[in-house]
Coordinates of C-alpha atoms in Angstrom, one line a residue:
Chain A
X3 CA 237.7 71.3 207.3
X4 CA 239.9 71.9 210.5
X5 CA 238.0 72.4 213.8
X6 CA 239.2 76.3 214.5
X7 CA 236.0 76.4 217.0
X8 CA 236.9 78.7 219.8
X9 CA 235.7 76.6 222.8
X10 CA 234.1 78.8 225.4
X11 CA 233.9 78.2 228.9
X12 CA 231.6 75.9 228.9
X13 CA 231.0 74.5 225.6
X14 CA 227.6 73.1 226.2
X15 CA 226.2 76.0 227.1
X16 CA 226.2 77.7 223.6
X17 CA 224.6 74.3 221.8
X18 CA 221.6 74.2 220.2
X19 CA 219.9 71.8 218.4
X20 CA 218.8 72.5 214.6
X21 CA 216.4 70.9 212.7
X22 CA 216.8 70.9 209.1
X23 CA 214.0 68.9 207.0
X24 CA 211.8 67.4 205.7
X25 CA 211.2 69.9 204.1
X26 CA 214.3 71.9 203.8
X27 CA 215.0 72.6 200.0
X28 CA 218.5 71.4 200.4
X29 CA 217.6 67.6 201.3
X30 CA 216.1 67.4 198.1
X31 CA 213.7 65.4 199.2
X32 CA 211.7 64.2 202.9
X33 CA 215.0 63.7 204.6
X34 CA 215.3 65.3 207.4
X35 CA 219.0 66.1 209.3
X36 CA 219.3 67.1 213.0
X37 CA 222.7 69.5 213.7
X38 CA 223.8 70.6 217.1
X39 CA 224.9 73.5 216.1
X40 CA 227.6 75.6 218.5
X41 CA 227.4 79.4 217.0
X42 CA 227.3 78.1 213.0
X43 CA 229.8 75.1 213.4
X44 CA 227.8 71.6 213.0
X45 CA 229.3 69.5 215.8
X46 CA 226.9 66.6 215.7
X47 CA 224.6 65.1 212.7
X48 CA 221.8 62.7 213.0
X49 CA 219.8 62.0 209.4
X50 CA 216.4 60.8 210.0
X51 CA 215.0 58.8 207.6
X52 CA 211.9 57.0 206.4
X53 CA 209.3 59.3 205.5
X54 CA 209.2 58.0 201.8
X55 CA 209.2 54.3 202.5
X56 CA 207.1 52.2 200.3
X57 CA 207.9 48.7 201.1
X58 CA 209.5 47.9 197.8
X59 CA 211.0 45.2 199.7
X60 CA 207.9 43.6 201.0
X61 CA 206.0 44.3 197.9
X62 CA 208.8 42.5 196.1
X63 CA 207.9 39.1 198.2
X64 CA 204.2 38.9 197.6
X65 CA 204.2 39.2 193.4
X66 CA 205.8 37.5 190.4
X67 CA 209.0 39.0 190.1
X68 CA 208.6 39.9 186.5
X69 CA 206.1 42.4 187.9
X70 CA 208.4 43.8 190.5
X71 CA 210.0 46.0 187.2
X72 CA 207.6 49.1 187.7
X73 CA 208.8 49.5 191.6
X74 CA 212.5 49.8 190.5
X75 CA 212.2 52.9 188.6
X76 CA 210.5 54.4 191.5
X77 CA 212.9 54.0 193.6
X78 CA 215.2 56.4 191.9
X79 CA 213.3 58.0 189.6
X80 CA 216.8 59.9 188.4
X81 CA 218.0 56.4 187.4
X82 CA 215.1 54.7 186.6
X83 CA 216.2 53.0 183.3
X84 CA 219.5 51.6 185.1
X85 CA 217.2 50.3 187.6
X86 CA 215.0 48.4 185.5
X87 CA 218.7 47.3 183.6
X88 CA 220.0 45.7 186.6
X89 CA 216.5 44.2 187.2
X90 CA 216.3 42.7 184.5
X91 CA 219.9 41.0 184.4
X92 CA 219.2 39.6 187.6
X93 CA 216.5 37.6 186.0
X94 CA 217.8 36.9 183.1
X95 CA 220.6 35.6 184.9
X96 CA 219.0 32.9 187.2
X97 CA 216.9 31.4 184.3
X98 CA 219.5 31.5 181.5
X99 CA 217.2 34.2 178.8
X100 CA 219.2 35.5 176.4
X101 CA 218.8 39.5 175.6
X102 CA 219.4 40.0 171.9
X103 CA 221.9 42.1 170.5
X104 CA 219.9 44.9 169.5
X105 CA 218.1 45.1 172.9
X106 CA 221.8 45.2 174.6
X107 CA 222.7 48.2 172.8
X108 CA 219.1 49.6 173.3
X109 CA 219.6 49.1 177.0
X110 CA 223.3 50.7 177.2
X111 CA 221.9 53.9 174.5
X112 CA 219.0 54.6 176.7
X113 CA 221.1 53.9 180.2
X114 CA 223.3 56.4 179.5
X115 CA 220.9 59.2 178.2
X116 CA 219.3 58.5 181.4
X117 CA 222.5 59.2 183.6
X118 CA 223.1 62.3 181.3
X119 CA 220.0 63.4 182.8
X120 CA 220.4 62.5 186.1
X121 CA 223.8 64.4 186.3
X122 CA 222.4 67.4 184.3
X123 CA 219.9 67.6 187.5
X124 CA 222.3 67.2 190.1
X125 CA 224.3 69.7 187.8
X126 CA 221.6 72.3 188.3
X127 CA 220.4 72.0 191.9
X128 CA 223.6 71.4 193.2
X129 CA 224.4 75.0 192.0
X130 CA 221.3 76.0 193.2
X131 CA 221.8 75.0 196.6
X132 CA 225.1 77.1 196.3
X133 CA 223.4 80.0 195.5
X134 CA 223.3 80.4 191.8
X135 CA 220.3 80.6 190.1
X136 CA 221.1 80.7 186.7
X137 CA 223.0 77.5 186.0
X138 CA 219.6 75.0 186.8
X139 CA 218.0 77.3 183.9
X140 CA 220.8 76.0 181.6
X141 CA 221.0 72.3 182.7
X142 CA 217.3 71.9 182.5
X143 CA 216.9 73.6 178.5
X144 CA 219.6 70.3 178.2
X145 CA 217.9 67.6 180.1
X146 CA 214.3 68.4 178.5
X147 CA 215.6 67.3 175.2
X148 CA 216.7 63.7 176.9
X149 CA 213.5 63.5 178.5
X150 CA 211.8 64.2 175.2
X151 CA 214.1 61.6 173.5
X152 CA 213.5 58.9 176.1
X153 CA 209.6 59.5 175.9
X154 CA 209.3 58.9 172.6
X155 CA 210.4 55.7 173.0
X156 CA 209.4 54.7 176.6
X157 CA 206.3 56.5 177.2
X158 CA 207.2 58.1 180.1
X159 CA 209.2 61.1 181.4
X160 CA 210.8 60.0 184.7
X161 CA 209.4 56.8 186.2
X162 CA 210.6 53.9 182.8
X163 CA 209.5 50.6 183.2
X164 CA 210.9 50.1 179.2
X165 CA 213.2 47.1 180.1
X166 CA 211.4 43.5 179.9
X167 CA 213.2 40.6 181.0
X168 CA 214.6 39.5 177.6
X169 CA 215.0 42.7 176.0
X170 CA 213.2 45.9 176.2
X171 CA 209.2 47.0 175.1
X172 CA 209.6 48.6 171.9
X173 CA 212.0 49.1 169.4
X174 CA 213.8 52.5 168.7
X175 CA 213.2 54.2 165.3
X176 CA 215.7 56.5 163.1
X177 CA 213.6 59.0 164.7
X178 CA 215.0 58.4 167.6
X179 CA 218.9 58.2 166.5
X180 CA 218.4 61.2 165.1
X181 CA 217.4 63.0 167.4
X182 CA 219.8 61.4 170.2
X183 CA 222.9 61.9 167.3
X184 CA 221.4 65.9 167.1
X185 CA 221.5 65.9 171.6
X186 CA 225.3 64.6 171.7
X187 CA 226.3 67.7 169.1
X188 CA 224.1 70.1 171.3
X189 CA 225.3 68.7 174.9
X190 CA 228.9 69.0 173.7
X191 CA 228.9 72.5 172.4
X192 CA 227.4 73.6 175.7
X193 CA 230.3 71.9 178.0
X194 CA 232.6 74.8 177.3
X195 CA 229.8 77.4 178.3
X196 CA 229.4 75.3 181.3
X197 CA 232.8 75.6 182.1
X198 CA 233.5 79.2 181.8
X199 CA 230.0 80.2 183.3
X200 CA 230.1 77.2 186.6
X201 CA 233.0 75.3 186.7
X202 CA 236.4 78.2 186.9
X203 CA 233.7 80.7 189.2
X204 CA 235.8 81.7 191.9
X205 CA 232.8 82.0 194.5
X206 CA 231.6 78.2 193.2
X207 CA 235.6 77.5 194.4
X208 CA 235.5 78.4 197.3
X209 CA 232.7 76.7 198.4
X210 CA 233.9 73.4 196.9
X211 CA 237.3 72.9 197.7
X212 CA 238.6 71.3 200.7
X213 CA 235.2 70.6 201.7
X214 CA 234.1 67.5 202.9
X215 CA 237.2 65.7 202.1
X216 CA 236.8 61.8 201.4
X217 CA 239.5 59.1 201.0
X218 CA 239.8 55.7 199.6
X219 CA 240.0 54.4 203.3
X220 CA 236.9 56.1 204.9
X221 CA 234.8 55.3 201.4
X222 CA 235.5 51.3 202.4
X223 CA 234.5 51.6 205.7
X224 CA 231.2 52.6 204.7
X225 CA 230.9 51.8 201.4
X226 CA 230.9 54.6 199.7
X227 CA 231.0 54.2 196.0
X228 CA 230.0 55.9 192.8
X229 CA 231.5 60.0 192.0
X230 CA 232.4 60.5 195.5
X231 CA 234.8 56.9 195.3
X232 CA 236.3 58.4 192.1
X233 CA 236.6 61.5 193.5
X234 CA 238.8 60.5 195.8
X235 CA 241.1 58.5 193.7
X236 CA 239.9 55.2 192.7
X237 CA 239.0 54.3 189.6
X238 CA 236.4 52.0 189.9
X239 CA 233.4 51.8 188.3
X240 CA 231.1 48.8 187.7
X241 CA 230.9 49.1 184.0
X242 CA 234.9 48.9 184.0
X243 CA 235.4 46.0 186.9
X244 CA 232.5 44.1 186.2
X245 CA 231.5 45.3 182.9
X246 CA 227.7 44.0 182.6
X247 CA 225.9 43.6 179.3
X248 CA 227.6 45.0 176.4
X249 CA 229.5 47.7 178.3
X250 CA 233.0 45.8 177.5
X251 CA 232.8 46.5 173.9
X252 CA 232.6 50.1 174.1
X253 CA 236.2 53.1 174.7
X254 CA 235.0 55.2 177.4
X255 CA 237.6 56.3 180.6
X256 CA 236.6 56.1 183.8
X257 CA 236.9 60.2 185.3
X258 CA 238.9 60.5 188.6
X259 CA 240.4 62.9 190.9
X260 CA 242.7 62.2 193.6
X261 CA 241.7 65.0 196.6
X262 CA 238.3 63.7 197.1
X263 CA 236.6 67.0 198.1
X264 CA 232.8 68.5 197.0
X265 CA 235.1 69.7 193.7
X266 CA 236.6 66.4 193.1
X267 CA 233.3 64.6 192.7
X268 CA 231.7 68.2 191.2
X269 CA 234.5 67.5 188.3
X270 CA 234.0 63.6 188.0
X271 CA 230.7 63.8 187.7
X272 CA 230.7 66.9 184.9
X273 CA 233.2 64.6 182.9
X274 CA 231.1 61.5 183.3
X275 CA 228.3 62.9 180.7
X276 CA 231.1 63.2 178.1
X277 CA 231.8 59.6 178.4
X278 CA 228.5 58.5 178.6
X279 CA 228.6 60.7 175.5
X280 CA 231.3 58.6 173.8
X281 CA 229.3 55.5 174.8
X282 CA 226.2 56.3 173.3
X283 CA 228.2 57.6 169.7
X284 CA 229.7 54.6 169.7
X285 CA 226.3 52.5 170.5
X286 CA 225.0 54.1 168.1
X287 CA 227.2 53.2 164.9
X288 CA 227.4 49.9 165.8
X289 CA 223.9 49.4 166.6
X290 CA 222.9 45.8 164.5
X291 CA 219.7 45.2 163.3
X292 CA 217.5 42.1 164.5
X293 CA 214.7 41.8 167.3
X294 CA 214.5 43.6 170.7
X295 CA 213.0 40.7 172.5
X296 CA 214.3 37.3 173.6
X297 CA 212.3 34.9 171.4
X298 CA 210.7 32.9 174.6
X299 CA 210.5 34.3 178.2
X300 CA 207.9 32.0 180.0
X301 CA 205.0 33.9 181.2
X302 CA 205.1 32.3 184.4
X303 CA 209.1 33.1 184.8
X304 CA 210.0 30.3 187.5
X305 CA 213.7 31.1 189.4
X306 CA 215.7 28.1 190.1
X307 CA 216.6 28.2 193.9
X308 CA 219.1 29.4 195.1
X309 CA 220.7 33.7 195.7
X310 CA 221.9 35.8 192.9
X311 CA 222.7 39.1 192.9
X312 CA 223.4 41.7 190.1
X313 CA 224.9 44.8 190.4
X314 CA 225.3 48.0 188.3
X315 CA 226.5 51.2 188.2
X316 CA 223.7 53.8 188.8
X317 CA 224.5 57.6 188.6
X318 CA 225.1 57.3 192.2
X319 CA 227.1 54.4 192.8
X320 CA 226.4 50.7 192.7
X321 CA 223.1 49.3 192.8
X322 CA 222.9 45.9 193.6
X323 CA 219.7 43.9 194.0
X324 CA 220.3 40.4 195.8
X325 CA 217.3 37.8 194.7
X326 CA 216.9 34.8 197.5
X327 CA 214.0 32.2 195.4
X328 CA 212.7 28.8 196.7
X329 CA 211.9 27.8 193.3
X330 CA 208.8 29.4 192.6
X331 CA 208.1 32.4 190.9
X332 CA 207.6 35.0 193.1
X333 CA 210.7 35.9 195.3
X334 CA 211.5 34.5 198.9
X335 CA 213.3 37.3 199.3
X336 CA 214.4 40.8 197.7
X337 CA 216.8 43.2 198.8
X338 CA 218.0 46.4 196.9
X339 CA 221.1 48.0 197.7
X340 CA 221.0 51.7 197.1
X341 CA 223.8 53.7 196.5
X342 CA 223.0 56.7 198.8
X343 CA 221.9 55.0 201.4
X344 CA 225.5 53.8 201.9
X345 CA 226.9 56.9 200.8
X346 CA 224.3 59.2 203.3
X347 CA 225.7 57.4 206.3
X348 CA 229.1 59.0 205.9
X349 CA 227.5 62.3 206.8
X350 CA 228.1 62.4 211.0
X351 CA 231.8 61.3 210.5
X352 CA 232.1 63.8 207.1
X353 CA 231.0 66.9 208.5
X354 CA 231.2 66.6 211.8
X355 CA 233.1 70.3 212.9
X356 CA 231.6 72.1 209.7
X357 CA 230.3 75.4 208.9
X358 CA 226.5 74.8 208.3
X359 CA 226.9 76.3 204.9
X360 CA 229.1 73.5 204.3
X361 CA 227.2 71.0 205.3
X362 CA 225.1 72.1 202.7
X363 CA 227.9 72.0 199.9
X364 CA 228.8 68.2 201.5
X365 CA 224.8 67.0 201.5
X366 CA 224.9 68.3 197.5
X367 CA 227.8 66.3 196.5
X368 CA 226.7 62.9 198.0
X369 CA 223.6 64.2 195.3
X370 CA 221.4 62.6 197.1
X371 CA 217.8 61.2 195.7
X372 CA 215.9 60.3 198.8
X373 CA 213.1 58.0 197.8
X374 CA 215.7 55.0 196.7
X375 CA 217.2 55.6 200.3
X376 CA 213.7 55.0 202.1
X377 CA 212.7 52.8 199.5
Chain B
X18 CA 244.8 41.7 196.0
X19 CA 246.1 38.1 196.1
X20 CA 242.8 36.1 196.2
X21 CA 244.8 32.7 197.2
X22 CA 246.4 33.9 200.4
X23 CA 242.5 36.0 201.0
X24 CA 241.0 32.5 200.7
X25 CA 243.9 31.1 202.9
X26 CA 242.9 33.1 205.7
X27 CA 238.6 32.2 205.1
X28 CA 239.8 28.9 205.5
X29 CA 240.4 29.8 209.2
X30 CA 237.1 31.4 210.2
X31 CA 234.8 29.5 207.8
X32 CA 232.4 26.7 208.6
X33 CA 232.5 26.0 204.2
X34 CA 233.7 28.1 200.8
X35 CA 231.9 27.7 198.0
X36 CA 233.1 29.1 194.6
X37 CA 230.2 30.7 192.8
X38 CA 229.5 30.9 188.5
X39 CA 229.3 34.4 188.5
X40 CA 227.4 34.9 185.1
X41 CA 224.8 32.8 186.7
X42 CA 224.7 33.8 190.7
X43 CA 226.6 37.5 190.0
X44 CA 229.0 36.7 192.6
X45 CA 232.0 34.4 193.1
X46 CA 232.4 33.3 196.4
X47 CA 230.2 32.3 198.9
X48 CA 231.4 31.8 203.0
X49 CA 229.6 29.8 205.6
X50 CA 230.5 31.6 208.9
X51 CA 230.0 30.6 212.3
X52 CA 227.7 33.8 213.9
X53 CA 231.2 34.3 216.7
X54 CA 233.3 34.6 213.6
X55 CA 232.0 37.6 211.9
X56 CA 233.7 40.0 213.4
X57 CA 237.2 38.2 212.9
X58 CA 236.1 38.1 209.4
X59 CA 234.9 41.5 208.8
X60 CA 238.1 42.4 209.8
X61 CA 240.0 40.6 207.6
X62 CA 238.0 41.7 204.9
X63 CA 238.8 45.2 206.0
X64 CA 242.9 44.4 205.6
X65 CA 242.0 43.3 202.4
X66 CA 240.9 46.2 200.7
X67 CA 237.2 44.8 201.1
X68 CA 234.6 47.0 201.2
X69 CA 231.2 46.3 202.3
X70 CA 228.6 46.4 199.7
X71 CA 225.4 45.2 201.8
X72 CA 224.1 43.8 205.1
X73 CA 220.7 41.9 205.0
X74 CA 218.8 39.3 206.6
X75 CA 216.8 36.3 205.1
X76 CA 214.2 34.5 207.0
X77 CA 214.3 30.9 206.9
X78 CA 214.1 27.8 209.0
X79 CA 215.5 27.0 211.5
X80 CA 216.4 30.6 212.5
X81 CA 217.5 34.0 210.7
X82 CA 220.1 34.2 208.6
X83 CA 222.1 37.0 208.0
X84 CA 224.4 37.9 204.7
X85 CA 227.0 40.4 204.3
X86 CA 228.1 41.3 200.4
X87 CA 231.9 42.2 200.1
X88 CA 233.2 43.4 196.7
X89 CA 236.6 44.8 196.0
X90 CA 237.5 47.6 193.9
X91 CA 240.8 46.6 192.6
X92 CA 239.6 43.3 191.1
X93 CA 236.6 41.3 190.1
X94 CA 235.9 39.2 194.0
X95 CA 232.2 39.6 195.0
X96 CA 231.8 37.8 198.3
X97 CA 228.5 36.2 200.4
X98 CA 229.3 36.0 203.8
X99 CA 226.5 34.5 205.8
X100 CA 225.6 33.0 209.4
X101 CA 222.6 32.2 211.5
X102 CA 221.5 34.3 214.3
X103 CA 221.7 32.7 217.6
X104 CA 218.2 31.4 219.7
X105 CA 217.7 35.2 221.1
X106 CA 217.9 36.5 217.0
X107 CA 221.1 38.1 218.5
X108 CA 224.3 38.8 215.8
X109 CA 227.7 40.6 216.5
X110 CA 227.8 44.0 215.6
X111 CA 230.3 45.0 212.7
X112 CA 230.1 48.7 213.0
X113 CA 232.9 49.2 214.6
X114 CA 234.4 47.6 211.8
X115 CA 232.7 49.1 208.7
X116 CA 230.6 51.9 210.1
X117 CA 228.7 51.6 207.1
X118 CA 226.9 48.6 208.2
X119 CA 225.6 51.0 211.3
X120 CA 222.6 51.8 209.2
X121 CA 222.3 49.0 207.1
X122 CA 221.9 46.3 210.5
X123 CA 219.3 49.2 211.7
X124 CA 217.3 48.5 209.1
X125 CA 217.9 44.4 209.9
X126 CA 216.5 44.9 213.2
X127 CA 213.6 47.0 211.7
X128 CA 212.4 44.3 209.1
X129 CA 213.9 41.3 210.9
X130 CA 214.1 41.9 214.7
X131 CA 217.9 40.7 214.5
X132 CA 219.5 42.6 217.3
X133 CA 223.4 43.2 216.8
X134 CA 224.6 43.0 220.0
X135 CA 227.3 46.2 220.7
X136 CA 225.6 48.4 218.3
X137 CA 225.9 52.0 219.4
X138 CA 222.6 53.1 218.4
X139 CA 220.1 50.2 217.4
X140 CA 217.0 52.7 216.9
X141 CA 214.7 52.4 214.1
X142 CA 215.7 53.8 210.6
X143 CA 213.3 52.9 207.6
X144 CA 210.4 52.7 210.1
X145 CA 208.5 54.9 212.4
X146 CA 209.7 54.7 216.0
X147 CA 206.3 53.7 217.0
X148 CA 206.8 50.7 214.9
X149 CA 209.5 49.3 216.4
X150 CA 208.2 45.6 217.1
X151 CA 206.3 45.4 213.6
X152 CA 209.3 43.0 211.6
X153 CA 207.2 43.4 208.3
X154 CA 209.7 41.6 206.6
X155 CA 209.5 38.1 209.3
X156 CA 207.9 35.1 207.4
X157 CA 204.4 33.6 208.7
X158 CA 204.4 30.3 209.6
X159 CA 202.9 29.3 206.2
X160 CA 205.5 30.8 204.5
X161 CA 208.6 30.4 205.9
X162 CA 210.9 27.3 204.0
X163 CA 213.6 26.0 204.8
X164 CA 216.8 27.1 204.3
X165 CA 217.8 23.8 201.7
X166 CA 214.7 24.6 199.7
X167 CA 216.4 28.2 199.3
X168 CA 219.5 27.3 198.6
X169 CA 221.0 26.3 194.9
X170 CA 220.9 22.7 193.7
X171 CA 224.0 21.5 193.3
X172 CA 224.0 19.7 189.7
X173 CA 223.2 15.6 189.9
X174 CA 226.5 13.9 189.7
X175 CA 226.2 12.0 186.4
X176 CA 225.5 8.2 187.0
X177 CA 226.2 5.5 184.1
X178 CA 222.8 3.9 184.2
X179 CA 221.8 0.8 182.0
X180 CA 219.3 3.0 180.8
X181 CA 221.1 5.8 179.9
X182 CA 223.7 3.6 178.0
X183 CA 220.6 1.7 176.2
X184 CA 219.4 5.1 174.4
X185 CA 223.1 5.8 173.5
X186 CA 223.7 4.9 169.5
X187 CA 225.0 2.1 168.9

């Protein structure tokens, strides 16, 4: 967005300060941004954060680290199940458990449903923030059948803790493929309705393109990955460059766009649930019977010393939880790299000179979920 | 990305390289930095087409050490840079560098009390402003080890032993 501001006289004279949050619906979530605001341009951004801290960190330090499993769901509770995933590979990396087969392709069915969901949310309140009502009506009639899915088999609706280091808690039934096979037809007859009611809306246009424009150079200066790094041309995606359990095995593309605006990662992120889609066919035919837990995890799970780290690609980026152990069980030290906390931080540079009502549009597509940036 | 002439230029700034197992550790290279070369190498991460995953600090004796995850996007190269803190906790800001680690050594000096000297606006982040001195994240005295007991164990050269050669078959 070019700075056209008519500078008056004296330019600080017309400033004011702005306070938008904590609880502003368009923070989606206890964040809380302060604009200095000259007429409606946003000349200067500070986020404030914190409100939702939990100490998952210190928490982390002072328990068996098998336990730690429930906190990583509630960090982002939009990506809990890819949470618990990366978990879970962390340990089972530094003591050598093997997941079985079936529990891989378990891990990668449910994953995905669970980004599905996460982008069918973003999908709706995005739009909501924009203005339109309607769309979050449709997006939620989709992402309650996931949610129904997923609690058949996990027990829970939002917060999973279904992954166990060596496998996942219980085995899916034909139930449950059913049902999932019945949500892939359903999901993919409602993409073109999508498209002709959201994605081709002229007002939805405007407010998207050439806003908050990203490129490959400012997203490695602060780490930006996930949608918004796709968005603005480069292809990368964890489950592609560092493809993590089974996710080799499976033909899925990796959706970019080269201008790196709110509609670049508004389109990446719409043509992610078809490939998560295509993963979760293809999961699903293949899927081999046998058991869904490693035959012997230890109950007292001892880490050789020593720092490992495992990252994956959550529906907001990469995830990455770095495990420092002396040797014991419980961790000397845990630290969890969240996506948005990384990508949040662009914010002063990105819409620095902005209409406010574009800040709003920029704060949507970085689709934010707060409590895994206060963790 | 041509990882031998990346290495090449490690070799200048780091105190030691070691290559990692990544389907054990999840990374592939781990740097030993002296704390006045962070900077130099941030830098030449930055040529590099590094980007900066995390920033973090671990608490062990002797003093605080801090560790900064690269990864690149082109190919597989997942990096631990790390160095100690000097006697006043103090560090090199890299913000300038990758303003991304602005927030990230904010929240260091919130749970660590490592100050990163230069840092344009070294305010609390994660916690309230009121609890500015609290470093939840500092060891106690009982439970801070050493930095060898955290690191890996390098695997026991193997040694031809009369004993080992005695349980061989004959």
């Amino acid at each position: 967005m070019a700075m056209d501001v008519e500078i008056l006289d004296d330019p600080k004279h017309h400033r004011y300060v702005l306070n938008m949050g904590p609880q502003h619906p368009s923070t989606h979530g206890v964040l809380r941004v302060l604009l200095e605001l000259e007429g409606e341009y946003a000349m200067e951004l500070l986020p404030v954060l914190g409100y939702g801290h939990r100490c998952h960190e210190k928490i982390a330090e002072h328990k068996p680290a098998k336990s730690f499993m429930p906190n990583t769901a509630r960090m982002d509770y939009l990506g809990a199940l890819i949470y618990n995933h990366g978990f879970a590979q962390l340990l089972e990396r530094a003591t050598g458990i093997e997941v079985p087969e079936r529990a891989e392709y378990i891990r990668v069915i449910t994953s995905e449903l669970n980004r599905i969901q996460s982008h069918l949310l973003w999908y709706g309140a995005y739009l909501l923030d924009l203005g339109a009502f309607t769309p979050i009506m449709y997006a939620f009639d989709d992402r309650e059948h996931i949610l129904d899915i997923l609690e058949d088999v996990t027990g829970s609706r939002l917060t999973y803790c279904y992954f166990r280091v060596g496998g996942v808690s219980k085995d899916i039934d034909d139930k449950f493929v059913t049902s999932t096979r019945a949500f892939i037809d359903r999901l993919r007859s409602r993409f073109p309705m999508y498209e002709g009611l959201v994605n081709g809306n002229v007002i939805l246009q405007k407010r998207l393109i050439d806003v908050g424009e990203l490129d490959p150079k400012i997203c490695s200066r602060y780490g930006i990955t996930g949608p918004l790094l796709r968005g603005a041309g480069v292809g990368y995606d964890l489950r592609k460059s560092e493809p993590y359990s089974i996710y080799d095995r499976f033909d899925f593309e990796v959706p970019t766009e080269t201008k790196g605006d709110c509609m670049a990662s508004f389109l990446v992120r719409f043509r992610e649930m078809e490939q998560s889609l295509r993963i979760i066919e293809q999961a699903l035919d293949s899927l081999p019977e046998g058991p869904v837990m490693a035959a012997k995890v230890p109950k007292k799970l001892k880490i050789p010393a020593g720092d490992y780290n495992s990252s994956v690609e959550a529906p907001r980026g990469e995830l990455s939880y770095y495990l420092v152990s002396d040797g014991t069980d419980v961790p000397y030290r845990l630290k969890v790299r969240t996506p948005s906390y990384s990508n949040l931080s662009v914010i002063p540079e990105m819409c620095q000179g902005m209409l406010l009502s574009d800040v709003v549009s920029a704060m949507g597509a970085l689709d934010l979920v707060i409590p895994e940036i206060d963790r | 990305m041509d990882i031998k002439a990346v290495k090449t230029g490690w070799k200048k700034l780091a105190k030691a390289i070691e290559d990692v197992d990544y389907a054990v550790f999840g990374y592939d290279y781990s740097v030993s930095l002296e704390q006045s070369n962070v900077r130099d190498f941030a830098t030449m991460m930055l040529d590099n087409g590094f980007y900066l995953v995390d920033l973090m600090a671990v608490h062990v004796a002797p003093s605080i050490e801090v560790v900064y995850q690269y990864a690149h996007v082109e190919t597989r190269c997942r990096v631990m840079a790390r160095a100690f803190v000097d006697s006043n906790n103090e560090i090199a800001t890299i913000s300038d560098i990758y303003q991304g680690a602005n927030w990230h050594e904010r929240e260091t000096r919130d749970f660590h009390g490592v100050v990163f000297t230069d840092h344009p606006y070294l305010e609390p982040i994660i916690l309230a402003e009121e609890d500015v001195d609290l470093k939840p994240l500092l060891k106690t005295e009982a439970a801070l080890k050493d930095v060898d007991v955290v690191r890996r164990k390098q695997p026991e050269p193997k040694v031809e032993t009369a004993a080992a050669k005695s349980q061989e078959p004959s």
